[in-house]
Coordinates of N, CA and C in Angstrom, one line a residue:
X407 N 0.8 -1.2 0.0 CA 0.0 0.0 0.0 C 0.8 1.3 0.0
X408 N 0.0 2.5 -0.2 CA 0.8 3.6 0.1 C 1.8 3.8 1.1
X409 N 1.2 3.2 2.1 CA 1.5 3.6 3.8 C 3.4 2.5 3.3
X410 N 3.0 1.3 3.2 CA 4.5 0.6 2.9 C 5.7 1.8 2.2
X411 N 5.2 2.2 1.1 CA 6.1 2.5 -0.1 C 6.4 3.9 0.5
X412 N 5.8 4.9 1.1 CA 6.4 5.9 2.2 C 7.4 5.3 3.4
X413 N 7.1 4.1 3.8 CA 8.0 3.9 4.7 C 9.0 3.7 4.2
X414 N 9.3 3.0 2.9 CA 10.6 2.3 2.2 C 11.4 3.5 1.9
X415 N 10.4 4.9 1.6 CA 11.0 5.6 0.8 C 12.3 6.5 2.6
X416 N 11.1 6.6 3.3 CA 11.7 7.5 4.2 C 12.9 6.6 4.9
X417 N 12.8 5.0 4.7 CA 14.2 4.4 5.2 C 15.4 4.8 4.0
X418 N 15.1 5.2 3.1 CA 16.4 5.3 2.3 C 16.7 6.8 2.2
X419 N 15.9 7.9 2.3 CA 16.4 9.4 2.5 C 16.7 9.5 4.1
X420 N 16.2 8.7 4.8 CA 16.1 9.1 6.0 C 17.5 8.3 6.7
X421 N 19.1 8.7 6.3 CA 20.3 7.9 6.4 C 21.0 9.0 6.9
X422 N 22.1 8.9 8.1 CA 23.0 9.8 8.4 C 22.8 11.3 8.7
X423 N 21.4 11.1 8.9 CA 20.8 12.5 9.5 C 21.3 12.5 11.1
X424 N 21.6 13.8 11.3 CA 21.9 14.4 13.1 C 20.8 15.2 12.9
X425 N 20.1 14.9 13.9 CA 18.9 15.4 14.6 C 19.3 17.1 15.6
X426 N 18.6 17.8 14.6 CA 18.9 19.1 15.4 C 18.4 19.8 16.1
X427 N 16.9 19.7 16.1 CA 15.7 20.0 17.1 C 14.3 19.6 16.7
X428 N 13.4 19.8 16.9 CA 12.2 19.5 16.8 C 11.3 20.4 17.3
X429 N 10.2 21.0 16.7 CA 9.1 22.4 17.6 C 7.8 21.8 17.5
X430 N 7.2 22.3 18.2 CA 5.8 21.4 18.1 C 4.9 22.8 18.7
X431 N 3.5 22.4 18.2 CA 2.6 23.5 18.7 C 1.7 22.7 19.4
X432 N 1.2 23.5 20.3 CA -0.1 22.8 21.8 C -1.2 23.1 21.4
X433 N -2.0 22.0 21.0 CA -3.0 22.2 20.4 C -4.4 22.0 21.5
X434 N -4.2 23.0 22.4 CA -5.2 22.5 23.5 C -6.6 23.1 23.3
X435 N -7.6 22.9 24.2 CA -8.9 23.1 24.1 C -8.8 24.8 25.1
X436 N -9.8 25.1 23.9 CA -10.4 26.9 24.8 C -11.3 26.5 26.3
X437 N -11.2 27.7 26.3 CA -11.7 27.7 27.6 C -13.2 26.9 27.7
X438 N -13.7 26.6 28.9 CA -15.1 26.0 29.0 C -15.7 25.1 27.8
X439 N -14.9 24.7 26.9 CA -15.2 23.8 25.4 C -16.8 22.7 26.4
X440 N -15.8 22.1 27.4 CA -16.6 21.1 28.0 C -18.1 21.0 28.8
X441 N -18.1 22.5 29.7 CA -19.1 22.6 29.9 C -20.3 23.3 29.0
X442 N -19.3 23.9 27.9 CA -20.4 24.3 26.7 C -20.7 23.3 25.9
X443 N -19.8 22.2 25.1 CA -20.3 21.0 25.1 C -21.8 20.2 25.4
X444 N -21.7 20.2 27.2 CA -22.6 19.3 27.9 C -23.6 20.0 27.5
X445 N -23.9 21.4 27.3 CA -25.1 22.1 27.4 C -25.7 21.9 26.5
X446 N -24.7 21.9 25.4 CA -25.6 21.7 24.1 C -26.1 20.3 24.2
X447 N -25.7 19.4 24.3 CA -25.8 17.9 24.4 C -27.5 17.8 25.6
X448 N -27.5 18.4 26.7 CA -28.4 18.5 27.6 C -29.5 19.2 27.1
X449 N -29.3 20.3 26.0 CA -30.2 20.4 25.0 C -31.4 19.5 23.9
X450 N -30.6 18.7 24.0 CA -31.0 17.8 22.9 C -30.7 17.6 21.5
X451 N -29.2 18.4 21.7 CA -28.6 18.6 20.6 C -28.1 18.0 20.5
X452 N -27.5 17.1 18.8 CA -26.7 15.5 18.8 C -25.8 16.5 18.5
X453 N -24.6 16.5 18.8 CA -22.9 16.6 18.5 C -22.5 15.8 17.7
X454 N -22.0 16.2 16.7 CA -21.0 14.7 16.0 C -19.7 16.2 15.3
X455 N -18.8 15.0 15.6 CA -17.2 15.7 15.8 C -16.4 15.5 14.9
X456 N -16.4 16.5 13.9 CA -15.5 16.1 12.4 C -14.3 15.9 12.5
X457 N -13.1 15.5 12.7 CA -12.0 16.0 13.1 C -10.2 15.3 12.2
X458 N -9.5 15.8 11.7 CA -8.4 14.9 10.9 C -7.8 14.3 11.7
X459 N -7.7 14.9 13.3 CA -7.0 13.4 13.8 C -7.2 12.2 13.7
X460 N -6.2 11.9 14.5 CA -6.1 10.1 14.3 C -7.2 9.6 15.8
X461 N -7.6 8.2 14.9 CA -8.4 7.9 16.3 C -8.3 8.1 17.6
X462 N -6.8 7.5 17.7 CA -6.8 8.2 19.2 C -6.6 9.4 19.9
X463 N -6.1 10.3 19.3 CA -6.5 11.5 19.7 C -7.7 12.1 20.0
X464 N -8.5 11.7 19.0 CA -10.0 11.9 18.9 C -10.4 11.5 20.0
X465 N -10.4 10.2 20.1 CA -11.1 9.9 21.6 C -10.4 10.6 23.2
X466 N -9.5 10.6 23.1 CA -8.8 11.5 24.5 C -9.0 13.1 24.2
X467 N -9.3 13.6 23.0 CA -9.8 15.0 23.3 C -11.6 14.9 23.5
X468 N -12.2 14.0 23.0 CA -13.2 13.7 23.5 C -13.8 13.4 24.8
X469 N -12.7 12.9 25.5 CA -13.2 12.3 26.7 C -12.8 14.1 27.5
X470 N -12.1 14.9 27.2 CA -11.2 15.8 28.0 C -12.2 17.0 27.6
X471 N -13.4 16.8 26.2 CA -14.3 18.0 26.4 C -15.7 17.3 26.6
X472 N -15.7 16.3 27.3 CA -16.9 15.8 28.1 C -18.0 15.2 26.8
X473 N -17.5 14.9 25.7 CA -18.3 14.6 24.5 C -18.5 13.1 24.9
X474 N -17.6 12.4 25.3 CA -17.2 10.5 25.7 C -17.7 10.6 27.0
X475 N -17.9 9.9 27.8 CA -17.4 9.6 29.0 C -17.7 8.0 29.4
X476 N -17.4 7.2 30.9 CA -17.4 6.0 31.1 C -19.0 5.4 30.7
X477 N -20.0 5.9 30.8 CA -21.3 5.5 31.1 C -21.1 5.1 29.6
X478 N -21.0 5.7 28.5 CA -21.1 5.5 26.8 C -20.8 4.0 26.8
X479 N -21.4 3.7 25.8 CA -20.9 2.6 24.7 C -20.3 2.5 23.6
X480 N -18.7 2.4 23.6 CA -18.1 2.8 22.4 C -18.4 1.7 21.0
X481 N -18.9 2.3 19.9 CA -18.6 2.1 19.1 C -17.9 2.2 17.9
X482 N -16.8 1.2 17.7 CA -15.8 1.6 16.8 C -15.9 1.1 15.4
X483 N -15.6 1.9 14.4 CA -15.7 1.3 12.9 C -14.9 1.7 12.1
X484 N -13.5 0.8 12.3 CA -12.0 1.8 11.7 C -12.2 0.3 10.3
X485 N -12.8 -0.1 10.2 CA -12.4 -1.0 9.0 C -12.3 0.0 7.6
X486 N -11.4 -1.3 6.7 CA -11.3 0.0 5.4 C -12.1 -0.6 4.2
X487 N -12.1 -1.8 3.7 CA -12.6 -2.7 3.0 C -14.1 -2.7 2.9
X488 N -14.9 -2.1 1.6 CA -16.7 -2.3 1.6 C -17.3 -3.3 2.5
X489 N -16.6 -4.4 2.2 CA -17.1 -5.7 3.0 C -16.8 -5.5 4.4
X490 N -16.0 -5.2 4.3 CA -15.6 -5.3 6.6 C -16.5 -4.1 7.1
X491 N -16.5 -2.7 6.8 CA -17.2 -1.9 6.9 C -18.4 -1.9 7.3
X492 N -19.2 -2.7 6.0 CA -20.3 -3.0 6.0 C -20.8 -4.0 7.1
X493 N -19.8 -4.7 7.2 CA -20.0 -5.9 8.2 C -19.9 -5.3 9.8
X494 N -19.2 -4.2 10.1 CA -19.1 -3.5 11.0 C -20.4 -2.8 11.2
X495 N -20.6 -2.0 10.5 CA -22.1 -1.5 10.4 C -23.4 -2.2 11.1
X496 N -23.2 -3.8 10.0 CA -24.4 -3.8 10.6 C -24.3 -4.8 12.0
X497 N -23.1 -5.1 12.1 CA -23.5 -5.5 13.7 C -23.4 -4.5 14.7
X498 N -23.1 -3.2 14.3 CA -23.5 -2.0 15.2 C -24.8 -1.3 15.3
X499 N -25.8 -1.7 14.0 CA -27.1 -1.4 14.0 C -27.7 -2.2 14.7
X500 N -27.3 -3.6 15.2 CA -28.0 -4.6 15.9 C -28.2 -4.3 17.1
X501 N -26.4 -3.8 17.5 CA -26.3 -3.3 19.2 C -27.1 -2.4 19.3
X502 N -27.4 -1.2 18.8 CA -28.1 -0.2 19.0 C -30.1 -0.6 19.3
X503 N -30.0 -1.6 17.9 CA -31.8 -2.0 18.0 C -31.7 -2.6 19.1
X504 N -31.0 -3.3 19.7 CA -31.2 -4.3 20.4 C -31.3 -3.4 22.2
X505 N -31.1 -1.9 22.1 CA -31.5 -1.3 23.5 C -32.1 -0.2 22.8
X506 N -33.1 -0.3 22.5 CA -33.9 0.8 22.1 C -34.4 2.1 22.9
X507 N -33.8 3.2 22.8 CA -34.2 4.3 23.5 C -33.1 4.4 24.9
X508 N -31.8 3.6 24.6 CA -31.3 4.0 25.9 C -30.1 4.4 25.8
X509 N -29.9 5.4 24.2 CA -29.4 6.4 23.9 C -27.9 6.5 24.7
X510 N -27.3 5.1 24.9 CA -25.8 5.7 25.7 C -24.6 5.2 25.0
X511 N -24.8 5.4 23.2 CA -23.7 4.7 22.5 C -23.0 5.9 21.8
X512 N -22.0 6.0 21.8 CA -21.0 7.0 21.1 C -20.3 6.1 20.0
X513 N -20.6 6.8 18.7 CA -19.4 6.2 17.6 C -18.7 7.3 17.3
X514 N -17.7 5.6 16.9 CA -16.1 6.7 16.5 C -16.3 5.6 15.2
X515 N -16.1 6.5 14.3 CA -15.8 6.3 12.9 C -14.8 6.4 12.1
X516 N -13.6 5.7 11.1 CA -12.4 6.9 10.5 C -13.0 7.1 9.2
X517 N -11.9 8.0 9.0 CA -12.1 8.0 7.7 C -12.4 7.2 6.7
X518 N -11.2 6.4 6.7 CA -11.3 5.2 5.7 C -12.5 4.3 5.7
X519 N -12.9 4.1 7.2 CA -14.1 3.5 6.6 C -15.4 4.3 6.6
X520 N -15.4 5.6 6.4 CA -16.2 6.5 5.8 C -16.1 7.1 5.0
X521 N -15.2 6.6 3.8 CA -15.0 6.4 2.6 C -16.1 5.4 2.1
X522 N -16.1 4.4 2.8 CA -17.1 3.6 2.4 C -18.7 2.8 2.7
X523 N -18.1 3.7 4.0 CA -19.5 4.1 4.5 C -20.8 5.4 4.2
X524 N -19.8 6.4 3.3 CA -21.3 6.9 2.5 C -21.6 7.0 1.3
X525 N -20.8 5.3 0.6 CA -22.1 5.1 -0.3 C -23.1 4.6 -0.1
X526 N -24.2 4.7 -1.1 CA -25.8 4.9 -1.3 C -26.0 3.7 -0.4
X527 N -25.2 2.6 -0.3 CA -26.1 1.8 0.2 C -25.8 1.6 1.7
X528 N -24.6 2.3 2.3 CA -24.1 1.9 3.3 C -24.7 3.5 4.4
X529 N -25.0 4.5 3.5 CA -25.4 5.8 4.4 C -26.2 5.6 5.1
X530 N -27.4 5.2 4.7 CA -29.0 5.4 5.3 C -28.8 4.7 6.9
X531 N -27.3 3.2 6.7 CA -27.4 2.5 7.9 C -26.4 3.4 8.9
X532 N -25.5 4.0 8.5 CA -24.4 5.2 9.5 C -25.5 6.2 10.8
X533 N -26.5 6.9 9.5 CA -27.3 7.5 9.6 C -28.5 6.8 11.0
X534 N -28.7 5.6 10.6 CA -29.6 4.8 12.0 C -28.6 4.8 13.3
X535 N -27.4 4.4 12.7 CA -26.7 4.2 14.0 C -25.9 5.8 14.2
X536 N -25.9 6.7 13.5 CA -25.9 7.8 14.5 C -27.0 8.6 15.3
X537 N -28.2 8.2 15.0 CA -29.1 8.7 16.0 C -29.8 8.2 16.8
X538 N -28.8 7.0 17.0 CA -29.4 6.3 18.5 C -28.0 6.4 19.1
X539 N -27.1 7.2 18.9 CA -26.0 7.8 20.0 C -26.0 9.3 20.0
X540 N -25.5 8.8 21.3 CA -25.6 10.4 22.2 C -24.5 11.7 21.3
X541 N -23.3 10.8 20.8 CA -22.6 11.4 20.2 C -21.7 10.6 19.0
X542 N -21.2 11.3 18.4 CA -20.3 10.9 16.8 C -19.3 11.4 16.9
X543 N -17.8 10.3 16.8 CA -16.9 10.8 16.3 C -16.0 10.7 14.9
X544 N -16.2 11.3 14.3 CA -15.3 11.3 12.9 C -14.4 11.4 12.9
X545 N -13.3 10.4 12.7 CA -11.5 10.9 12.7 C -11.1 10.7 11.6
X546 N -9.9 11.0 11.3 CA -9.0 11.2 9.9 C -9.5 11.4 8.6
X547 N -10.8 12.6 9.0 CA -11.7 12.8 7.7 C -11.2 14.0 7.1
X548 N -10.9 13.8 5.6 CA -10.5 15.3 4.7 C -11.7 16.0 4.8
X549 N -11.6 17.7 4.6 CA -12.4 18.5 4.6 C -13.3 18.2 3.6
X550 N -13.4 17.4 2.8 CA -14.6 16.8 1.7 C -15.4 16.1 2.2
X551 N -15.1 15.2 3.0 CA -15.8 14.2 3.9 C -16.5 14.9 4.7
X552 N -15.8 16.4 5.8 CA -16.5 16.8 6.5 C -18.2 17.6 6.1
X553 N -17.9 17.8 4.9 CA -18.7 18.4 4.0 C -20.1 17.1 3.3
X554 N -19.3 16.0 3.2 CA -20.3 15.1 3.1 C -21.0 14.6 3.6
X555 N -20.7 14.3 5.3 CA -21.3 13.6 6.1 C -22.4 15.0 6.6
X556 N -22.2 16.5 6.4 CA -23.5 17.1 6.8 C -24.0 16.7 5.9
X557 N -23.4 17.1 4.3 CA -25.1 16.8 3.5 C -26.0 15.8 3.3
X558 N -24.8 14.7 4.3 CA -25.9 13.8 4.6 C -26.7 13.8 5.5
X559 N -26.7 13.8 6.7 CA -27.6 14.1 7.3 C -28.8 15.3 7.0
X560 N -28.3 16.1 6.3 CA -29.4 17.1 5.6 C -30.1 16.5 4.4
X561 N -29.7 15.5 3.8 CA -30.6 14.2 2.8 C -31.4 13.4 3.6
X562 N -31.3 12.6 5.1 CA -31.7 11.4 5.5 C -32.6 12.4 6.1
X563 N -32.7 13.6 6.4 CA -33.1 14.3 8.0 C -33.3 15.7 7.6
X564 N -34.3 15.6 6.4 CA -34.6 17.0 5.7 C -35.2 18.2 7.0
X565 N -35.7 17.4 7.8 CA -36.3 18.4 8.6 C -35.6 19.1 9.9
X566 N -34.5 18.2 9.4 CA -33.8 18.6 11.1 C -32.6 20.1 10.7
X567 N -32.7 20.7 11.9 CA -31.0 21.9 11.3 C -30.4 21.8 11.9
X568 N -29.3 21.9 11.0 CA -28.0 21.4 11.0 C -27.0 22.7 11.3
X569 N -26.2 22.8 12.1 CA -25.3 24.3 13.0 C -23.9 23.5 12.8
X570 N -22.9 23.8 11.8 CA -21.4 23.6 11.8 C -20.7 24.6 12.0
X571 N -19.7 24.1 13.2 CA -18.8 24.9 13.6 C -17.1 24.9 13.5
X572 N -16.3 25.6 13.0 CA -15.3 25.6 12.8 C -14.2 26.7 12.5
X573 N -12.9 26.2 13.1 CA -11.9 27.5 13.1 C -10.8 27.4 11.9
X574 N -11.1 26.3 11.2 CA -9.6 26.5 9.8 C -10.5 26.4 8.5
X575 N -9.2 26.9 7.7 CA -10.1 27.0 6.4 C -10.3 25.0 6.1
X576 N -9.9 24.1 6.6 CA -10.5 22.3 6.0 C -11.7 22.7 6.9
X577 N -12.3 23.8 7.3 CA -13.9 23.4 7.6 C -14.9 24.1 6.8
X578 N -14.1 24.9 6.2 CA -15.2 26.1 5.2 C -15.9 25.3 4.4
X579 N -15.5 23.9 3.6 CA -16.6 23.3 3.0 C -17.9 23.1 3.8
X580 N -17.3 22.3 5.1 CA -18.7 22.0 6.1 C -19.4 22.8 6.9
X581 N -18.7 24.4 7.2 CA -19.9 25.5 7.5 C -20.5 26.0 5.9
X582 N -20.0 25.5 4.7 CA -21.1 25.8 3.8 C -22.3 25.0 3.4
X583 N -21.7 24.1 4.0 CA -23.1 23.2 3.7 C -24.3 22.5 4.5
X584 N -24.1 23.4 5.8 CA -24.7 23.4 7.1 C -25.8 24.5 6.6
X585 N -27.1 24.4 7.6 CA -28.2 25.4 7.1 C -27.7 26.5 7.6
X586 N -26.9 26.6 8.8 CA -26.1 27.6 9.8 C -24.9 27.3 10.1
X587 N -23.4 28.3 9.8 CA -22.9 28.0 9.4 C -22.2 28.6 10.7
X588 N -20.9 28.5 11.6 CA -20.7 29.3 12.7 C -18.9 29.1 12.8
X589 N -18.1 30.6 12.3 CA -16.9 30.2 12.3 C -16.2 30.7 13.6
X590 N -15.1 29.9 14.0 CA -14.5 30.9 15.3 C -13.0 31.3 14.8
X591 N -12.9 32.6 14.7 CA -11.7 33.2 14.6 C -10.3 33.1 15.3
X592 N -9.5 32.9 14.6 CA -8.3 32.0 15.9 C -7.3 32.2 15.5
X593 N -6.7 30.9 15.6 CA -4.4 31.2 15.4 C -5.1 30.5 14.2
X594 N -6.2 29.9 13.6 CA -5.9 29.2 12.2 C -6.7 30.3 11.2
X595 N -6.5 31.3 11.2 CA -6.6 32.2 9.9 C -8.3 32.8 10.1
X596 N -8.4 33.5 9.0 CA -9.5 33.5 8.9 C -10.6 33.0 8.3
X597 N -10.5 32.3 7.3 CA -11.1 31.4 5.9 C -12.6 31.5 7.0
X598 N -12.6 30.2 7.6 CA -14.1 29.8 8.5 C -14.6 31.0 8.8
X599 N -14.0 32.0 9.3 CA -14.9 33.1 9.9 C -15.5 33.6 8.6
X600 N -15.0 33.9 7.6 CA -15.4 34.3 6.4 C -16.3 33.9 5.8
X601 N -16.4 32.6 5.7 CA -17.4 31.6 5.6 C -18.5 31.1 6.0
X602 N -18.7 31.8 7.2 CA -20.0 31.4 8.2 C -20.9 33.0 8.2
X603 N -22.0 31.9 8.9 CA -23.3 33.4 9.0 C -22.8 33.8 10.1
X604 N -22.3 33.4 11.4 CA -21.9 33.7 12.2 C -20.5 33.7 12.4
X605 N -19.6 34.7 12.8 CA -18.4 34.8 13.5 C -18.6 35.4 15.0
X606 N -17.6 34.2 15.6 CA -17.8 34.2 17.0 C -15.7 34.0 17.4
X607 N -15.5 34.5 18.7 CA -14.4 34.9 19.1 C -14.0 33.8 19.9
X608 N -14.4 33.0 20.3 CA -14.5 31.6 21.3 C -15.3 30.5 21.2
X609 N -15.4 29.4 21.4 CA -16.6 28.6 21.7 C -17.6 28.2 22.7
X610 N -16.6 29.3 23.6 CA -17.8 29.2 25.2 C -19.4 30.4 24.5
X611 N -18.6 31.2 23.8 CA -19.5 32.1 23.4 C -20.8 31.4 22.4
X612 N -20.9 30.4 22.1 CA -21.7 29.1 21.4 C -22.8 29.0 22.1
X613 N -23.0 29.3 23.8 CA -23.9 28.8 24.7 C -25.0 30.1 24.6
X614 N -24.6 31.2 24.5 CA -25.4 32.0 24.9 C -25.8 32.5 23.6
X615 N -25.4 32.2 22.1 CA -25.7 32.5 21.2 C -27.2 31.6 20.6
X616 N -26.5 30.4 20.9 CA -27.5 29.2 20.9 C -28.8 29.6 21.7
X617 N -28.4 29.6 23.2 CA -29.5 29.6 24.1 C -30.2 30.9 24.3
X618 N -30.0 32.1 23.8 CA -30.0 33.0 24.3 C -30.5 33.9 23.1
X619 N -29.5 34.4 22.2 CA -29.8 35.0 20.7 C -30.9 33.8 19.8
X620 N -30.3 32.6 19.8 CA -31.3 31.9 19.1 C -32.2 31.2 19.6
X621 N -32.4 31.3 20.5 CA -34.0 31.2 21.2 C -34.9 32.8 20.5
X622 N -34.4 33.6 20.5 CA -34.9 35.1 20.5 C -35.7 35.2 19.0

């Protein structure tokens, strides 16, 4: 696969190098993310979490803005293959039918296998099994994908509205194709703010916009 033929390549450029430093940026969470989070969630609002990390990241920033926690039931669906995917799917629609209305399953999805989880035939079932969880996690999805999975939900669930939120320009596809579109202005430029009906300065500021201006 690709993944091999990058490794082969970086064992043969990668010879008689001295390591001279390394910088890294802290990609931590704003202020109050978590108890703005819960509110929305206590709302009755479904969260689902677009994001390019890697699974595991995803889940430990998850659990650290209160989107996860112990009570959930994780469901995972990293397969990459139509067939395994699919086969993953539907023994995850089973778990879910099989406790009806006790709404305490969280999925984590990757990319890859949501590549092949929204074709025609495999959406409608993502779709069942994301709304009998409390919450969704999407990891290692390109900004196309994040763009996909709203307008899917805006296909299966014409009636429902749809609020994407986002601070880099890989989300300007999916606050455009949100009914409401909400960018937060930051260290990642301004593309998203540009792109949204709303620009907002924080995400704590999310709670009183929601509960407060959009109640009004």
């Amino acid at each position: 696969g690709r993944d091999e033929a990058m490794d082969a390549l970086q064992e043969e450029i990668e010879t008689n190098l001295e390591l001279v430093g390394a910088t890294a940026i802290e990609d931590k969470l704003q202020d109050e993310v978590g108890v703005t989070i819960s509110k929305i969630m206590e709302a009755g609002i479904r969260v689902w979490v677009l994001t390019g990390d890697k699974v595991e990241t995803a889940i430990n920033i998850g659990y650290s803005c209160k989107l996860l926690n112990d009570t959930l039931v994780r469901l995972e669906v990293t397969e990459k293959t139509f067939d395994e995917v699919k086969k993953s799917l539907l023994e995850k629609a089973q778990i879910v039918q099989s406790a009806p209305g006790a709404n305490n399953f969280a999925l984590v999805i990757s990319g890859d296998a949501l590549i092949q989880a929204m074709k025609p035939e495999l959406a409608p079932l993502v779709m069942k099994i994301g709304e009998a969880c409390r919450s969704v996690l999407a990891c290692r999805v390109s900004p196309k994908q994040k763009q996909e999975v709203v307008s899917l939900v805006r296909r299966e669930k014409p009636q429902a509205n749809t609020l994407a939120i986002g601070d880099g320009a890989n989300d300007v596809y999916m606050i455009t194709a949100a009914n409401v579109g909400i960018g937060i202005r930051g260290v990642e430029g301004q593309q998203a703010a540009r792109a949204s009906d709303f620009a907002i300065g924080e995400f704590k500021v999310l709670r009183r916009l929601l509960f407060v201006h959009g109640r009004e």
